[in-house]
Amino acid sequence: MTQNLDHKFLGIALAEAEMGLADGGLPIGSVLARNGELVASGHNQRVQQGDPIAHGEMDCLRKAGRQRSYRDTVLYTTLSPCMMCSGTIVQFGIPRVVIGEAETFAGNIDFLRQNGVEVLLMDDEGCKDVMRRFLSSPENRQIWLEDIAED
């Protein structure tokens, strides 16, 4: 059952990533779920909103609004979370994160695990493909380097 939900919600996160790509932004999507139900979904909005912290996970959490607790939620993300998003996951006490891929960006999986977060890496071809398509453009490669704070 959990595996089916993981595929379902990662699929929604991937659809969000595709929306981000179609909007001219970074194709990274995220979903927050509770008890097998969708709480919120979002995608990276850095380019569209000119907001340096509008990563996919942050957009999703903003759309979820205030939650009394996150300790019964699962966060799905198409790409391994950066330190900012990983810190937010730990701060909010999100106990489980399902990651689509960590090939494009290794993120902070070890940090999450060291802080008690259960991490499942799906190694999903769809998540890899959307990033490959995005990064095939030299202009997008520059946007990507800005997103991950590299020159």
CSV table of C-alpha atoms in Angstrom, one decimal:
chain,number,residue,atom,x,y,z
A,1,MET,CA,0.0,0.0,0.0
A,2,THR,CA,2.7,2.5,1.0
A,3,GLN,CA,4.6,1.7,-2.3
A,4,ASN,CA,1.5,2.5,-4.3
A,5,LEU,CA,1.0,5.8,-2.4
A,6,ASP,CA,4.7,6.7,-2.9
A,7,HIS,CA,4.3,6.3,-6.7
A,8,LYS,CA,1.0,8.2,-6.7
A,9,PHE,CA,2.3,11.2,-4.8
A,10,LEU,CA,5.7,11.2,-6.6
A,11,GLY,CA,3.7,11.3,-9.8
A,12,ILE,CA,1.8,14.4,-8.6
A,13,ALA,CA,5.2,16.0,-7.7
A,14,LEU,CA,6.5,15.2,-11.1
A,15,ALA,CA,3.4,16.8,-12.7
A,16,GLU,CA,4.2,19.9,-10.6
A,17,ALA,CA,7.8,19.8,-11.9
A,18,GLU,CA,6.5,19.7,-15.5
A,19,MET,CA,4.3,22.8,-14.7
A,20,GLY,CA,7.4,24.6,-13.4
A,21,LEU,CA,9.3,23.8,-16.6
A,22,ALA,CA,6.3,24.9,-18.7
A,23,ASP,CA,6.3,28.2,-16.8
A,24,GLY,CA,9.9,28.9,-17.5
A,25,GLY,CA,11.2,27.9,-14.1
A,26,LEU,CA,13.1,25.0,-12.5
A,27,PRO,CA,11.3,21.7,-12.8
A,28,ILE,CA,11.2,20.6,-9.2
A,29,GLY,CA,7.9,19.6,-7.7
A,30,SER,CA,6.8,18.6,-4.2
A,31,VAL,CA,3.8,17.1,-2.4
A,32,LEU,CA,2.9,17.0,1.3
A,33,ALA,CA,0.6,14.1,2.2
A,34,ARG,CA,-1.1,12.9,5.4
A,35,ASN,CA,-2.7,9.5,5.9
A,36,GLY,CA,-2.7,8.8,2.2
A,37,GLU,CA,-4.4,12.2,1.4
A,38,LEU,CA,-3.0,15.1,-0.5
A,39,VAL,CA,-2.4,18.1,1.7
A,40,ALA,CA,-0.7,20.4,-0.8
A,41,SER,CA,1.5,20.4,-3.9
A,42,GLY,CA,3.8,22.9,-5.3
A,43,HIS,CA,6.8,23.5,-7.5
A,44,ASN,CA,9.9,25.7,-7.7
A,45,GLN,CA,8.9,29.3,-8.2
A,46,ARG,CA,12.3,31.1,-7.9
A,47,VAL,CA,12.3,32.4,-11.5
A,48,GLN,CA,8.6,33.1,-11.8
A,49,GLN,CA,8.3,35.0,-8.5
A,50,GLY,CA,11.9,36.3,-8.2
A,51,ASP,CA,12.0,34.7,-4.8
A,52,PRO,CA,15.3,33.1,-3.8
A,53,ILE,CA,13.7,30.7,-1.3
A,54,ALA,CA,10.7,29.6,-3.4
A,55,HIS,CA,12.1,26.1,-3.9
A,56,GLY,CA,9.6,23.3,-4.7
A,57,GLU,CA,9.4,22.0,-1.1
A,58,MET,CA,9.0,25.6,0.2
A,59,ASP,CA,6.2,26.3,-2.3
A,60,CYS,CA,4.4,23.1,-1.3
A,61,LEU,CA,4.7,23.9,2.4
A,62,ARG,CA,3.5,27.5,1.9
A,63,LYS,CA,0.4,26.1,0.0
A,64,ALA,CA,-0.2,23.7,2.9
A,65,GLY,CA,-0.6,26.6,5.2
A,66,ARG,CA,-0.3,26.4,8.9
A,67,GLN,CA,-0.3,22.8,10.2
A,68,ARG,CA,-0.7,21.9,13.9
A,69,SER,CA,1.9,19.3,13.4
A,70,TYR,CA,3.9,17.7,10.5
A,71,ARG,CA,4.8,14.6,12.5
A,72,ASP,CA,2.2,12.5,10.6
A,73,THR,CA,3.1,13.7,7.1
A,74,VAL,CA,5.2,12.6,4.2
A,75,LEU,CA,7.0,15.0,1.9
A,76,TYR,CA,7.6,13.9,-1.7
A,77,THR,CA,10.1,15.8,-3.9
A,78,THR,CA,11.3,15.1,-7.4
A,79,LEU,CA,14.9,16.1,-6.6
A,80,SER,CA,17.0,15.6,-3.4
A,81,PRO,CA,16.4,18.6,-1.2
A,82,CYS,CA,19.0,21.3,-0.7
A,83,MET,CA,20.2,22.3,2.8
A,84,MET,CA,17.5,25.0,3.2
A,85,CYS,CA,14.7,22.6,2.4
A,86,SER,CA,16.3,19.8,4.4
A,87,GLY,CA,16.6,22.1,7.4
A,88,THR,CA,13.0,22.9,7.1
A,89,ILE,CA,12.0,19.3,7.0
A,90,VAL,CA,14.0,18.6,10.2
A,91,GLN,CA,12.7,21.8,11.8
A,92,PHE,CA,9.1,20.8,11.1
A,93,GLY,CA,9.6,17.2,12.2
A,94,ILE,CA,8.5,15.7,8.9
A,95,PRO,CA,9.3,12.0,9.6
A,96,ARG,CA,9.5,10.7,6.0
A,97,VAL,CA,10.8,12.0,2.7
A,98,VAL,CA,10.4,10.3,-0.7
A,99,ILE,CA,12.9,11.6,-3.2
A,100,GLY,CA,12.5,11.1,-7.0
A,101,GLU,CA,16.2,11.3,-7.8
A,102,ALA,CA,19.5,12.4,-6.4
A,103,GLU,CA,21.6,11.9,-9.6
A,104,THR,CA,21.3,15.5,-10.8
A,105,PHE,CA,21.8,16.9,-7.3
A,106,ALA,CA,22.9,14.8,-4.3
A,107,GLY,CA,21.2,17.1,-1.8
A,108,ASN,CA,21.4,16.4,1.9
A,109,ILE,CA,20.2,12.8,2.3
A,110,ASP,CA,22.8,12.0,4.9
A,111,PHE,CA,21.8,15.1,6.9
A,112,LEU,CA,18.2,14.1,6.8
A,113,ARG,CA,18.9,10.5,8.0
A,114,GLN,CA,21.3,11.8,10.7
A,115,ASN,CA,18.4,13.8,12.0
A,116,GLY,CA,16.0,10.9,12.2
A,117,VAL,CA,14.2,11.4,8.9
A,118,GLU,CA,13.3,8.2,7.0
A,119,VAL,CA,14.4,8.7,3.4
A,120,LEU,CA,13.4,6.7,0.4
A,121,LEU,CA,15.2,7.4,-2.8
A,122,MET,CA,13.1,6.2,-5.8
A,123,ASP,CA,15.7,6.7,-8.6
A,124,ASP,CA,12.8,7.7,-10.8
A,125,GLU,CA,13.5,8.0,-14.6
A,126,GLY,CA,10.7,10.6,-15.1
A,127,CYS,CA,12.3,12.9,-12.4
A,128,LYS,CA,15.7,12.5,-14.0
A,129,ASP,CA,14.3,13.2,-17.5
A,130,VAL,CA,12.6,16.5,-16.6
A,131,MET,CA,15.9,17.7,-15.1
A,132,ARG,CA,17.9,16.5,-18.2
A,133,ARG,CA,15.5,18.4,-20.5
A,134,PHE,CA,15.8,21.5,-18.4
A,135,LEU,CA,19.6,21.4,-18.2
A,136,SER,CA,20.0,20.8,-21.9
A,137,SER,CA,19.8,24.6,-22.4
A,138,PRO,CA,22.9,26.7,-21.6
A,139,GLU,CA,20.6,29.5,-20.2
A,140,ASN,CA,18.9,27.0,-17.9
A,141,ARG,CA,22.2,25.6,-16.7
A,142,GLN,CA,23.0,29.2,-15.4
A,143,ILE,CA,19.6,29.3,-13.7
A,144,TRP,CA,20.4,25.9,-12.1
A,145,LEU,CA,23.8,27.0,-10.9
A,146,GLU,CA,22.1,30.1,-9.3
A,147,ASP,CA,19.5,27.8,-7.7
A,148,ILE,CA,22.1,25.6,-6.0
A,149,ALA,CA,24.3,28.7,-5.1
A,150,GLU,CA,27.3,27.7,-7.3
A,151,ASP,CA,29.2,29.9,-9.8
